[in-house]
Amino acid sequence: MIDRRNFLINILGFLLLAGSTHLIAQESISGDHVTVRWLAPSSFVDRASEKIGFYFEVDPGWHVYWRNPGDSGAAPRFTITPNGAEVGAIEWPFPSRLKIEHLTNLGYEGNVAYLFDLTPDRGGKVIALSAELEWLVCKIECIPGFGTMTLTRPVSDETRWSSANLDLRNHFAKRVPQSSVYSPWKPISLAAQGKDRIHLLLESETASKAPKVFPINGDLFTASKPKLQREGKTLDYTFGRQPGAALSESADFVLTDGTRAWRLDRVSFGTAMPEAKSRPLWLLVLAALAGGIILNLMPCVFPVLSIKLLGLVNEGYSERGRWREGLLYGAGVLTTFVALGVLLLVLRSWGAAIGWGFQLQSAPVVMALIALFWLMGLSFSGVFEFGHRLVNLAGVSRGALLQLGCWLYS
């Protein structure tokens, strides 16, 4: 005989569980400047694969990222837990190159859908998905976001889509790269040239328009637009190589004509190309000197020079003292920037993908700079003065500190 009390408890527990599941079910999530929702039908067919995905609706001027995010940023992450179905890998529509100051990002300015295949289990009646998402949405500053989405759908004899969602799904499905078998461009060779360039040669018997090429291996290739040279049916793309990056056996690329896209997988590296003729040292030094002179005319630097000059004139230095102060000032500036350059090279040799200006992606660095400039502004206004002993010890004036601040902020 069934225990009536336990039976009622079980029924009540089931109803509470069903009610709580309904309450916590969340088919969309919102963050700063972005809303994410499912792109899915209202029902599925038994054992019939269907392409669904996550639809990111992004505020104008903001962007999210491709699988290789480029010089900065981060690709979104998706952790999907299926129940009653099998799911495939995330499919990435082809990206665009987004110029952000001196950086090049690879991503999507505007709305985008990240798709994947879903196949209901045989004989199942309901499928349920739980997905944990992490993303970064950027304009110039970047804002992280995360959340959990759920999806519950019946399995019936027909797949039912709303026309709007189906149109969106089909639009982004067409932008997912196809197999290289269908590509009108075929790889001829892939080779390194020196330590900072990589050449990819493509050939086509039918296509006349050169495709845009995006490297998937962001740890080897820079994200900037490659230089292109055409010779007959051959296209030569010259990519920048990440400093200190070791060559792999092969590399992957995505090609697009702006409407369709194709993926070139495991393009093998061949014999290295001959090193380009190097420029003479005297020309490089002359170019660096000319660049430094031009830099001194910038509004962030030129006023600093006048501050230092007035300091030397007004503080009653002798001619010998002025020479000493000038040499110490120059040595302090050079030492500071050489140290920063060495630090950058060391971090890059350890595999850190950073460059000038990358520090402004860090909120603590931005807050520290705000506090520094505020204190320096108070000091320059005569509210108080600080740093004289440290300045004299290092041979660097307040002008040199301001130059360093200008560099950090630029």
mmCIF file of C-alpha atoms in Angstrom:
data_model
loop_
_atom_site.group_PDB
_atom_site.id
_atom_site.type_symbol
_atom_site.label_atom_id
_atom_site.label_comp_id
_atom_site.label_asym_id
_atom_site.label_seq_id
_atom_site.Cartn_x
_atom_site.Cartn_y
_atom_site.Cartn_z
ATOM 1 C CA MET A 1 0.000 0.000 0.000
ATOM 2 C CA ILE A 2 1.259 3.453 -0.870
ATOM 3 C CA ASP A 3 1.979 5.680 2.093
ATOM 4 C CA ARG A 4 -0.469 8.544 1.534
ATOM 5 C CA ARG A 5 1.599 10.991 3.589
ATOM 6 C CA ASN A 6 4.804 10.333 1.621
ATOM 7 C CA PHE A 7 2.844 10.453 -1.632
ATOM 8 C CA LEU A 8 1.479 13.920 -0.810
ATOM 9 C CA ILE A 9 4.952 15.111 0.210
ATOM 10 C CA ASN A 10 6.411 13.883 -3.069
ATOM 11 C CA ILE A 11 3.668 15.568 -5.083
ATOM 12 C CA LEU A 12 4.170 18.834 -3.171
ATOM 13 C CA GLY A 13 7.945 18.624 -3.678
ATOM 14 C CA PHE A 14 7.481 18.060 -7.404
ATOM 15 C CA LEU A 15 5.150 21.074 -7.685
ATOM 16 C CA LEU A 16 7.589 23.270 -5.737
ATOM 17 C CA LEU A 17 10.481 22.087 -7.888
ATOM 18 C CA ALA A 18 8.525 22.748 -11.057
ATOM 19 C CA GLY A 19 7.503 26.168 -9.789
ATOM 20 C CA SER A 20 11.030 27.088 -8.731
ATOM 21 C CA THR A 21 12.421 25.875 -12.050
ATOM 22 C CA HIS A 22 10.002 28.142 -13.830
ATOM 23 C CA LEU A 23 10.989 31.047 -11.625
ATOM 24 C CA ILE A 24 14.732 30.648 -12.173
ATOM 25 C CA ALA A 25 14.442 29.909 -15.903
ATOM 26 C CA GLN A 26 16.138 32.775 -17.661
ATOM 27 C CA GLU A 27 16.150 32.929 -21.453
ATOM 28 C CA SER A 28 17.886 36.319 -21.669
ATOM 29 C CA ILE A 29 20.435 38.248 -19.647
ATOM 30 C CA SER A 30 21.459 41.882 -19.727
ATOM 31 C CA GLY A 31 24.680 43.692 -18.939
ATOM 32 C CA ASP A 32 26.152 47.107 -19.564
ATOM 33 C CA HIS A 33 25.599 47.990 -23.250
ATOM 34 C CA VAL A 34 24.550 44.454 -24.248
ATOM 35 C CA THR A 35 21.590 42.070 -24.001
ATOM 36 C CA VAL A 36 21.921 38.355 -24.758
ATOM 37 C CA ARG A 37 19.017 36.069 -25.637
ATOM 38 C CA TRP A 38 18.468 32.666 -27.174
ATOM 39 C CA LEU A 39 18.039 32.333 -30.911
ATOM 40 C CA ALA A 40 16.020 29.119 -30.926
ATOM 41 C CA PRO A 41 12.717 27.602 -32.140
ATOM 42 C CA SER A 42 9.739 26.935 -29.913
ATOM 43 C CA SER A 43 10.002 23.164 -30.561
ATOM 44 C CA PHE A 44 12.442 20.603 -31.983
ATOM 45 C CA VAL A 45 12.141 17.357 -33.962
ATOM 46 C CA ASP A 46 13.399 14.010 -32.640
ATOM 47 C CA ARG A 47 17.011 13.341 -33.782
ATOM 48 C CA ALA A 48 16.898 16.249 -36.272
ATOM 49 C CA SER A 49 19.893 18.578 -35.948
ATOM 50 C CA GLU A 50 19.019 22.258 -35.690
ATOM 51 C CA LYS A 51 21.307 25.288 -35.560
ATOM 52 C CA ILE A 52 20.566 27.637 -32.644
ATOM 53 C CA GLY A 53 22.641 30.176 -30.743
ATOM 54 C CA PHE A 54 23.160 33.185 -28.531
ATOM 55 C CA TYR A 55 22.114 36.554 -29.967
ATOM 56 C CA PHE A 56 24.084 39.558 -28.657
ATOM 57 C CA GLU A 57 22.286 42.899 -29.060
ATOM 58 C CA VAL A 58 24.946 45.591 -28.561
ATOM 59 C CA ASP A 59 24.566 49.348 -28.111
ATOM 60 C CA PRO A 60 25.678 51.524 -31.076
ATOM 61 C CA GLY A 61 29.447 52.073 -31.112
ATOM 62 C CA TRP A 62 30.179 49.078 -28.864
ATOM 63 C CA HIS A 63 31.531 45.706 -29.944
ATOM 64 C CA VAL A 64 32.131 42.140 -28.826
ATOM 65 C CA TYR A 65 34.873 39.815 -30.008
ATOM 66 C CA TRP A 66 35.759 37.000 -32.384
ATOM 67 C CA ARG A 67 37.554 33.815 -31.288
ATOM 68 C CA ASN A 68 40.875 35.641 -31.918
ATOM 69 C CA PRO A 69 40.147 39.029 -30.291
ATOM 70 C CA GLY A 70 43.200 40.778 -31.753
ATOM 71 C CA ASP A 71 45.455 43.219 -29.918
ATOM 72 C CA SER A 72 43.214 43.575 -26.867
ATOM 73 C CA GLY A 73 39.926 42.322 -25.488
ATOM 74 C CA ALA A 74 38.755 38.752 -25.006
ATOM 75 C CA ALA A 75 36.556 36.282 -26.841
ATOM 76 C CA PRO A 76 33.259 35.354 -25.143
ATOM 77 C CA ARG A 77 33.128 32.014 -23.347
ATOM 78 C CA PHE A 78 30.212 29.576 -23.440
ATOM 79 C CA THR A 79 29.829 26.583 -21.124
ATOM 80 C CA ILE A 80 26.724 24.648 -22.229
ATOM 81 C CA THR A 81 25.243 21.793 -20.182
ATOM 82 C CA PRO A 82 22.614 19.879 -22.217
ATOM 83 C CA ASN A 83 19.923 17.546 -20.930
ATOM 84 C CA GLY A 84 18.124 15.436 -23.533
ATOM 85 C CA ALA A 85 20.250 16.618 -26.441
ATOM 86 C CA GLU A 86 23.733 16.765 -27.909
ATOM 87 C CA VAL A 87 25.357 20.102 -28.733
ATOM 88 C CA GLY A 88 28.171 20.977 -31.109
ATOM 89 C CA ALA A 89 31.001 23.474 -30.894
ATOM 90 C CA ILE A 90 30.446 27.222 -31.101
ATOM 91 C CA GLU A 91 30.550 28.557 -34.680
ATOM 92 C CA TRP A 92 32.023 32.026 -35.166
ATOM 93 C CA PRO A 93 30.791 34.327 -37.971
ATOM 94 C CA PHE A 94 33.628 36.021 -39.828
ATOM 95 C CA PRO A 95 34.759 39.221 -38.063
ATOM 96 C CA SER A 96 35.815 42.745 -38.984
ATOM 97 C CA ARG A 97 38.964 44.640 -38.101
ATOM 98 C CA LEU A 98 38.125 47.358 -35.585
ATOM 99 C CA LYS A 99 40.638 50.174 -35.134
ATOM 100 C CA ILE A 100 40.672 51.343 -31.510
ATOM 101 C CA GLU A 101 43.284 54.088 -31.123
ATOM 102 C CA HIS A 102 46.563 52.381 -32.116
ATOM 103 C CA LEU A 103 45.201 48.861 -31.580
ATOM 104 C CA THR A 104 43.437 46.506 -33.981
ATOM 105 C CA ASN A 105 40.690 44.313 -32.586
ATOM 106 C CA LEU A 106 38.882 41.473 -34.335
ATOM 107 C CA GLY A 107 35.187 41.324 -33.595
ATOM 108 C CA TYR A 108 31.695 42.539 -34.334
ATOM 109 C CA GLU A 109 30.540 46.142 -34.143
ATOM 110 C CA GLY A 110 26.826 45.714 -33.609
ATOM 111 C CA ASN A 111 24.628 42.685 -33.121
ATOM 112 C CA VAL A 112 25.931 39.162 -33.695
ATOM 113 C CA ALA A 113 24.856 35.557 -33.133
ATOM 114 C CA TYR A 114 27.195 32.798 -31.953
ATOM 115 C CA LEU A 115 25.640 29.562 -33.256
ATOM 116 C CA PHE A 116 25.958 25.842 -32.537
ATOM 117 C CA ASP A 117 24.222 22.622 -33.595
ATOM 118 C CA LEU A 118 21.725 20.903 -31.291
ATOM 119 C CA THR A 119 20.389 17.365 -31.822
ATOM 120 C CA PRO A 120 17.634 15.991 -29.502
ATOM 121 C CA ASP A 121 18.197 12.516 -28.063
ATOM 122 C CA ARG A 122 16.224 9.682 -29.620
ATOM 123 C CA GLY A 123 12.837 9.235 -27.992
ATOM 124 C CA GLY A 124 13.151 12.305 -25.793
ATOM 125 C CA LYS A 125 10.179 14.535 -25.098
ATOM 126 C CA VAL A 126 11.890 17.620 -23.695
ATOM 127 C CA ILE A 127 15.318 19.209 -24.038
ATOM 128 C CA ALA A 128 16.827 21.510 -21.416
ATOM 129 C CA LEU A 129 19.984 23.595 -21.727
ATOM 130 C CA SER A 130 21.900 25.549 -19.133
ATOM 131 C CA ALA A 131 24.608 27.906 -20.391
ATOM 132 C CA GLU A 132 27.126 29.968 -18.449
ATOM 133 C CA LEU A 133 28.353 32.987 -20.416
ATOM 134 C CA GLU A 134 31.264 35.387 -20.006
ATOM 135 C CA TRP A 135 31.919 38.296 -22.358
ATOM 136 C CA LEU A 136 33.694 41.611 -22.786
ATOM 137 C CA VAL A 137 31.927 44.530 -24.480
ATOM 138 C CA CYS A 138 34.094 47.476 -25.516
ATOM 139 C CA LYS A 139 33.983 50.906 -27.077
ATOM 140 C CA ILE A 140 37.289 52.392 -26.017
ATOM 141 C CA GLU A 141 36.888 51.258 -22.428
ATOM 142 C CA CYS A 142 35.843 47.641 -21.820
ATOM 143 C CA ILE A 143 33.191 46.238 -19.477
ATOM 144 C CA PRO A 144 33.038 42.527 -18.553
ATOM 145 C CA GLY A 145 29.754 40.660 -18.191
ATOM 146 C CA PHE A 146 28.581 37.212 -17.211
ATOM 147 C CA GLY A 147 25.414 35.286 -16.493
ATOM 148 C CA THR A 148 23.523 32.005 -16.773
ATOM 149 C CA MET A 149 20.815 31.290 -19.355
ATOM 150 C CA THR A 150 18.417 28.353 -19.525
ATOM 151 C CA LEU A 151 16.319 26.957 -22.354
ATOM 152 C CA THR A 152 13.531 24.338 -22.158
ATOM 153 C CA ARG A 153 11.720 23.183 -25.291
ATOM 154 C CA PRO A 154 9.455 20.253 -26.221
ATOM 155 C CA VAL A 155 10.358 17.684 -28.878
ATOM 156 C CA SER A 156 7.467 17.291 -31.359
ATOM 157 C CA ASP A 157 6.868 16.378 -34.981
ATOM 158 C CA GLU A 158 7.774 19.837 -36.294
ATOM 159 C CA THR A 159 10.419 22.511 -35.769
ATOM 160 C CA ARG A 160 8.666 25.815 -35.156
ATOM 161 C CA TRP A 161 10.529 29.109 -35.583
ATOM 162 C CA SER A 162 9.260 32.658 -35.434
ATOM 163 C CA SER A 163 9.987 34.300 -38.786
ATOM 164 C CA ALA A 164 12.119 37.056 -37.193
ATOM 165 C CA ASN A 165 14.345 34.620 -35.288
ATOM 166 C CA LEU A 166 14.668 32.315 -38.285
ATOM 167 C CA ASP A 167 15.778 35.210 -40.499
ATOM 168 C CA LEU A 168 18.395 36.227 -37.925
ATOM 169 C CA ARG A 169 19.630 32.652 -37.581
ATOM 170 C CA ASN A 170 19.951 32.224 -41.345
ATOM 171 C CA HIS A 171 21.716 35.571 -41.754
ATOM 172 C CA PHE A 172 24.487 34.692 -39.316
ATOM 173 C CA ALA A 173 24.650 31.058 -40.424
ATOM 174 C CA LYS A 174 25.667 32.325 -43.878
ATOM 175 C CA ARG A 175 28.543 34.225 -42.258
ATOM 176 C CA VAL A 176 29.980 31.123 -40.596
ATOM 177 C CA PRO A 177 33.062 29.958 -42.566
ATOM 178 C CA GLN A 178 32.567 26.953 -44.819
ATOM 179 C CA SER A 179 35.067 24.175 -45.470
ATOM 180 C CA SER A 180 38.142 24.994 -47.556
ATOM 181 C CA VAL A 181 36.798 22.548 -50.155
ATOM 182 C CA TYR A 182 34.378 25.256 -51.305
ATOM 183 C CA SER A 183 36.891 28.123 -51.204
ATOM 184 C CA PRO A 184 37.777 29.735 -54.556
ATOM 185 C CA TRP A 185 41.209 30.565 -53.096
ATOM 186 C CA LYS A 186 43.718 27.819 -52.371
ATOM 187 C CA PRO A 187 46.862 28.200 -50.241
ATOM 188 C CA ILE A 188 50.162 27.892 -52.130
ATOM 189 C CA SER A 189 52.630 28.478 -49.318
ATOM 190 C CA LEU A 190 53.053 29.840 -45.801
ATOM 191 C CA ALA A 191 56.518 30.996 -44.767
ATOM 192 C CA ALA A 192 58.245 33.228 -42.231
ATOM 193 C CA GLN A 193 60.463 36.079 -43.331
ATOM 194 C CA GLY A 194 62.880 37.114 -40.633
ATOM 195 C CA LYS A 195 61.559 37.453 -37.105
ATOM 196 C CA ASP A 196 58.701 39.863 -37.703
ATOM 197 C CA ARG A 197 56.865 38.856 -40.905
ATOM 198 C CA ILE A 198 54.911 35.877 -42.252
ATOM 199 C CA HIS A 199 53.827 35.476 -45.883
ATOM 200 C CA LEU A 200 50.692 33.640 -46.995
ATOM 201 C CA LEU A 201 50.325 33.025 -50.737
ATOM 202 C CA LEU A 202 46.885 32.260 -52.201
ATOM 203 C CA GLU A 203 45.833 31.443 -55.740
ATOM 204 C CA SER A 204 42.483 31.444 -57.529
ATOM 205 C CA GLU A 205 41.459 30.449 -61.035
ATOM 206 C CA THR A 206 38.035 32.085 -60.811
ATOM 207 C CA ALA A 207 37.897 34.867 -58.196
ATOM 208 C CA SER A 208 39.108 38.337 -59.116
ATOM 209 C CA LYS A 209 38.478 40.224 -55.861
ATOM 210 C CA ALA A 210 41.073 39.680 -53.141
ATOM 211 C CA PRO A 211 39.508 38.328 -49.937
ATOM 212 C CA LYS A 212 40.052 39.647 -46.437
ATOM 213 C CA VAL A 213 42.160 37.206 -44.421
ATOM 214 C CA PHE A 214 41.965 36.755 -40.639
ATOM 215 C CA PRO A 215 44.470 34.546 -38.766
ATOM 216 C CA ILE A 216 42.989 32.346 -36.071
ATOM 217 C CA ASN A 217 46.347 31.954 -34.309
ATOM 218 C CA GLY A 218 46.453 35.218 -32.345
ATOM 219 C CA ASP A 219 49.520 34.147 -30.382
ATOM 220 C CA LEU A 220 51.556 34.042 -33.624
ATOM 221 C CA PHE A 221 50.045 36.687 -35.930
ATOM 222 C CA THR A 222 49.369 40.348 -35.196
ATOM 223 C CA ALA A 223 45.804 41.493 -35.847
ATOM 224 C CA SER A 224 46.649 44.448 -38.098
ATOM 225 C CA LYS A 225 45.629 44.361 -41.753
ATOM 226 C CA PRO A 226 48.208 42.445 -43.809
ATOM 227 C CA LYS A 227 49.977 44.061 -46.740
ATOM 228 C CA LEU A 228 48.779 42.669 -50.061
ATOM 229 C CA GLN A 229 50.657 42.233 -53.318
ATOM 230 C CA ARG A 230 49.064 40.729 -56.413
ATOM 231 C CA GLU A 231 50.918 39.033 -59.238
ATOM 232 C CA GLY A 232 48.586 37.516 -61.809
ATOM 233 C CA LYS A 233 46.402 34.961 -60.041
ATOM 234 C CA THR A 234 48.633 34.909 -56.951
ATOM 235 C CA LEU A 235 47.974 36.972 -53.823
ATOM 236 C CA ASP A 236 50.791 37.574 -51.331
ATOM 237 C CA TYR A 237 49.629 38.574 -47.808
ATOM 238 C CA THR A 238 52.329 39.809 -45.425
ATOM 239 C CA PHE A 239 51.298 39.515 -41.767
ATOM 240 C CA GLY A 240 53.075 40.891 -38.745
ATOM 241 C CA ARG A 241 54.478 38.299 -36.347
ATOM 242 C CA GLN A 242 54.069 38.586 -32.594
ATOM 243 C CA PRO A 243 57.426 39.498 -30.982
ATOM 244 C CA GLY A 244 59.224 36.397 -29.771
ATOM 245 C CA ALA A 245 56.489 34.008 -30.955
ATOM 246 C CA ALA A 246 57.759 30.563 -31.967
ATOM 247 C CA LEU A 247 56.563 29.135 -35.271
ATOM 248 C CA SER A 248 54.097 26.260 -35.110
ATOM 249 C CA GLU A 249 53.848 23.452 -37.657
ATOM 250 C CA SER A 250 50.795 25.045 -39.265
ATOM 251 C CA ALA A 251 48.304 27.893 -38.968
ATOM 252 C CA ASP A 252 44.575 28.421 -39.553
ATOM 253 C CA PHE A 253 42.884 31.264 -41.419
ATOM 254 C CA VAL A 254 39.429 32.562 -42.298
ATOM 255 C CA LEU A 255 38.883 34.140 -45.740
ATOM 256 C CA THR A 256 35.873 36.241 -46.672
ATOM 257 C CA ASP A 257 34.607 38.197 -49.658
ATOM 258 C CA GLY A 258 32.314 40.208 -47.373
ATOM 259 C CA THR A 259 29.312 37.930 -47.871
ATOM 260 C CA ARG A 260 30.579 34.370 -47.548
ATOM 261 C CA ALA A 261 33.558 32.934 -45.701
ATOM 262 C CA TRP A 262 35.829 29.889 -45.857
ATOM 263 C CA ARG A 263 38.220 28.345 -43.377
ATOM 264 C CA LEU A 264 41.742 27.196 -44.252
ATOM 265 C CA ASP A 265 42.812 24.646 -41.641
ATOM 266 C CA ARG A 266 46.340 23.466 -40.900
ATOM 267 C CA VAL A 267 48.190 25.402 -43.604
ATOM 268 C CA SER A 268 51.735 24.085 -43.149
ATOM 269 C CA PHE A 269 54.794 26.298 -42.861
ATOM 270 C CA GLY A 270 57.323 25.797 -45.621
ATOM 271 C CA THR A 271 60.852 27.030 -46.219
ATOM 272 C CA ALA A 272 61.506 30.459 -44.756
ATOM 273 C CA MET A 273 61.572 33.300 -47.240
ATOM 274 C CA PRO A 274 64.826 35.253 -47.679
ATOM 275 C CA GLU A 275 65.346 38.086 -45.232
ATOM 276 C CA ALA A 276 64.532 41.509 -46.602
ATOM 277 C CA LYS A 277 67.488 43.832 -47.064
ATOM 278 C CA SER A 278 68.088 45.628 -43.775
ATOM 279 C CA ARG A 279 68.433 49.383 -43.560
ATOM 280 C CA PRO A 280 71.777 50.866 -42.445
ATOM 281 C CA LEU A 281 72.150 51.735 -38.779
ATOM 282 C CA TRP A 282 72.878 55.428 -39.449
ATOM 283 C CA LEU A 283 69.539 55.759 -41.281
ATOM 284 C CA LEU A 284 67.631 54.162 -38.388
ATOM 285 C CA VAL A 285 69.334 56.460 -35.871
ATOM 286 C CA LEU A 286 68.609 59.514 -38.041
ATOM 287 C CA ALA A 287 64.947 58.499 -38.365
ATOM 288 C CA ALA A 288 64.677 57.988 -34.592
ATOM 289 C CA LEU A 289 66.237 61.423 -33.984
ATOM 290 C CA ALA A 290 63.808 63.063 -36.410
ATOM 291 C CA GLY A 291 60.900 61.288 -34.704
ATOM 292 C CA GLY A 292 62.083 62.524 -31.306
ATOM 293 C CA ILE A 293 62.308 66.109 -32.526
ATOM 294 C CA ILE A 294 58.773 65.904 -33.920
ATOM 295 C CA LEU A 295 57.571 64.350 -30.663
ATOM 296 C CA ASN A 296 58.895 67.348 -28.717
ATOM 297 C CA LEU A 297 56.468 69.588 -30.615
ATOM 298 C CA MET A 298 53.443 67.676 -29.315
ATOM 299 C CA PRO A 299 51.214 69.513 -26.800
ATOM 300 C CA CYS A 300 51.918 66.853 -24.169
ATOM 301 C CA VAL A 301 55.696 67.378 -24.366
ATOM 302 C CA PHE A 302 56.462 70.934 -25.498
ATOM 303 C CA PRO A 303 55.075 72.648 -22.348
ATOM 304 C CA VAL A 304 57.191 70.302 -20.211
ATOM 305 C CA LEU A 305 60.355 71.549 -21.895
ATOM 306 C CA SER A 306 59.428 75.145 -21.075
ATOM 307 C CA ILE A 307 58.760 74.171 -17.449
ATOM 308 C CA LYS A 308 62.235 72.678 -17.176
ATOM 309 C CA LEU A 309 63.858 75.651 -18.960
ATOM 310 C CA LEU A 310 62.172 78.170 -16.686
ATOM 311 C CA GLY A 311 63.200 76.103 -13.693
ATOM 312 C CA LEU A 312 66.838 76.273 -14.726
ATOM 313 C CA VAL A 313 66.686 80.037 -15.345
ATOM 314 C CA ASN A 314 64.696 81.061 -12.269
ATOM 315 C CA GLU A 315 66.445 78.967 -9.630
ATOM 316 C CA GLY A 316 69.771 80.783 -9.987
ATOM 317 C CA TYR A 317 71.962 77.968 -11.272
ATOM 318 C CA SER A 318 75.437 78.782 -12.471
ATOM 319 C CA GLU A 319 76.370 77.837 -16.042
ATOM 320 C CA ARG A 320 78.045 74.701 -14.760
ATOM 321 C CA GLY A 321 75.021 73.892 -12.604
ATOM 322 C CA ARG A 322 72.679 74.286 -15.561
ATOM 323 C CA TRP A 323 74.743 71.844 -17.581
ATOM 324 C CA ARG A 324 74.704 69.401 -14.685
ATOM 325 C CA GLU A 325 70.947 69.715 -14.182
ATOM 326 C CA GLY A 326 70.298 69.387 -17.916
ATOM 327 C CA LEU A 327 72.436 66.262 -18.216
ATOM 328 C CA LEU A 328 70.828 64.691 -15.146
ATOM 329 C CA TYR A 329 67.376 65.538 -16.486
ATOM 330 C CA GLY A 330 68.142 63.965 -19.867
ATOM 331 C CA ALA A 331 69.734 60.909 -18.253
ATOM 332 C CA GLY A 332 66.704 60.453 -16.004
ATOM 333 C CA VAL A 333 64.266 60.612 -18.932
ATOM 334 C CA LEU A 334 66.339 58.211 -21.048
ATOM 335 C CA THR A 335 66.815 55.786 -18.166
ATOM 336 C CA THR A 336 63.115 55.787 -17.360
ATOM 337 C CA PHE A 337 61.995 55.048 -20.899
ATOM 338 C CA VAL A 338 64.736 52.481 -21.516
ATOM 339 C CA ALA A 339 63.578 50.682 -18.361
ATOM 340 C CA LEU A 340 59.973 50.763 -19.571
ATOM 341 C CA GLY A 341 61.013 49.426 -22.989
ATOM 342 C CA VAL A 342 63.034 46.616 -21.420
ATOM 343 C CA LEU A 343 60.112 45.728 -19.141
ATOM 344 C CA LEU A 344 57.778 45.550 -22.151
ATOM 345 C CA LEU A 345 60.178 43.307 -24.087
ATOM 346 C CA VAL A 346 60.635 41.017 -21.074
ATOM 347 C CA LEU A 347 56.879 40.651 -20.591
ATOM 348 C CA ARG A 348 56.405 39.920 -24.293
ATOM 349 C CA SER A 349 59.188 37.330 -24.238
ATOM 350 C CA TRP A 350 57.220 35.580 -21.483
ATOM 351 C CA GLY A 351 54.188 35.461 -23.772
ATOM 352 C CA ALA A 352 52.215 38.473 -22.550
ATOM 353 C CA ALA A 353 50.224 40.000 -25.438
ATOM 354 C CA ILE A 354 50.639 43.648 -24.474
ATOM 355 C CA GLY A 355 51.631 46.858 -26.210
ATOM 356 C CA TRP A 356 51.810 50.594 -25.607
ATOM 357 C CA GLY A 357 48.565 51.805 -24.111
ATOM 358 C CA PHE A 358 47.387 48.351 -23.019
ATOM 359 C CA GLN A 359 47.683 49.433 -19.380
ATOM 360 C CA LEU A 360 44.556 51.573 -19.830
ATOM 361 C CA GLN A 361 42.481 48.381 -20.075
ATOM 362 C CA SER A 362 43.099 48.015 -16.322
ATOM 363 C CA ALA A 363 40.726 49.881 -14.012
ATOM 364 C CA PRO A 364 43.299 50.076 -11.136
ATOM 365 C CA VAL A 365 45.837 51.690 -13.486
ATOM 366 C CA VAL A 366 43.265 54.257 -14.659
ATOM 367 C CA MET A 367 42.333 55.086 -11.056
ATOM 368 C CA ALA A 368 46.017 55.402 -10.105
ATOM 369 C CA LEU A 369 46.594 57.804 -13.020
ATOM 370 C CA ILE A 370 43.583 59.908 -11.999
ATOM 371 C CA ALA A 371 44.983 60.171 -8.454
ATOM 372 C CA LEU A 372 48.504 60.918 -9.751
ATOM 373 C CA PHE A 373 47.392 63.729 -12.064
ATOM 374 C CA TRP A 374 45.160 65.189 -9.349
ATOM 375 C CA LEU A 375 48.063 65.290 -6.881
ATOM 376 C CA MET A 376 50.408 66.706 -9.523
ATOM 377 C CA GLY A 377 47.840 69.380 -10.374
ATOM 378 C CA LEU A 378 47.623 70.395 -6.704
ATOM 379 C CA SER A 379 51.420 70.472 -6.491
ATOM 380 C CA PHE A 380 51.771 72.618 -9.612
ATOM 381 C CA SER A 381 49.082 74.972 -8.253
ATOM 382 C CA GLY A 382 51.153 75.565 -5.119
ATOM 383 C CA VAL A 383 48.801 73.803 -2.689
ATOM 384 C CA PHE A 384 51.741 71.646 -1.575
ATOM 385 C CA GLU A 385 54.968 70.290 -2.996
ATOM 386 C CA PHE A 386 56.338 66.769 -2.895
ATOM 387 C CA GLY A 387 59.032 64.598 -4.381
ATOM 388 C CA HIS A 388 61.995 67.009 -4.234
ATOM 389 C CA ARG A 389 64.386 64.568 -2.568
ATOM 390 C CA LEU A 390 63.375 61.724 -4.854
ATOM 391 C CA VAL A 391 63.670 64.007 -7.890
ATOM 392 C CA ASN A 392 67.151 65.152 -6.898
ATOM 393 C CA LEU A 393 68.244 61.588 -6.213
ATOM 394 C CA ALA A 394 67.066 60.271 -9.597
ATOM 395 C CA GLY A 395 68.068 63.344 -11.558
ATOM 396 C CA VAL A 396 64.524 63.748 -12.874
ATOM 397 C CA SER A 397 62.421 66.891 -12.468
ATOM 398 C CA ARG A 398 58.693 67.308 -12.159
ATOM 399 C CA GLY A 399 58.726 67.902 -15.893
ATOM 400 C CA ALA A 400 60.105 64.394 -16.468
ATOM 401 C CA LEU A 401 57.415 62.953 -14.226
ATOM 402 C CA LEU A 402 54.788 64.809 -16.239
ATOM 403 C CA GLN A 403 56.281 63.399 -19.450
ATOM 404 C CA LEU A 404 56.001 59.918 -17.976
ATOM 405 C CA GLY A 405 52.382 60.597 -17.030
ATOM 406 C CA CYS A 406 51.636 61.825 -20.542
ATOM 407 C CA TRP A 407 53.135 58.644 -21.980
ATOM 408 C CA LEU A 408 51.077 56.445 -19.657
ATOM 409 C CA TYR A 409 47.886 58.278 -20.563
ATOM 410 C CA SER A 410 48.578 58.220 -24.320
#
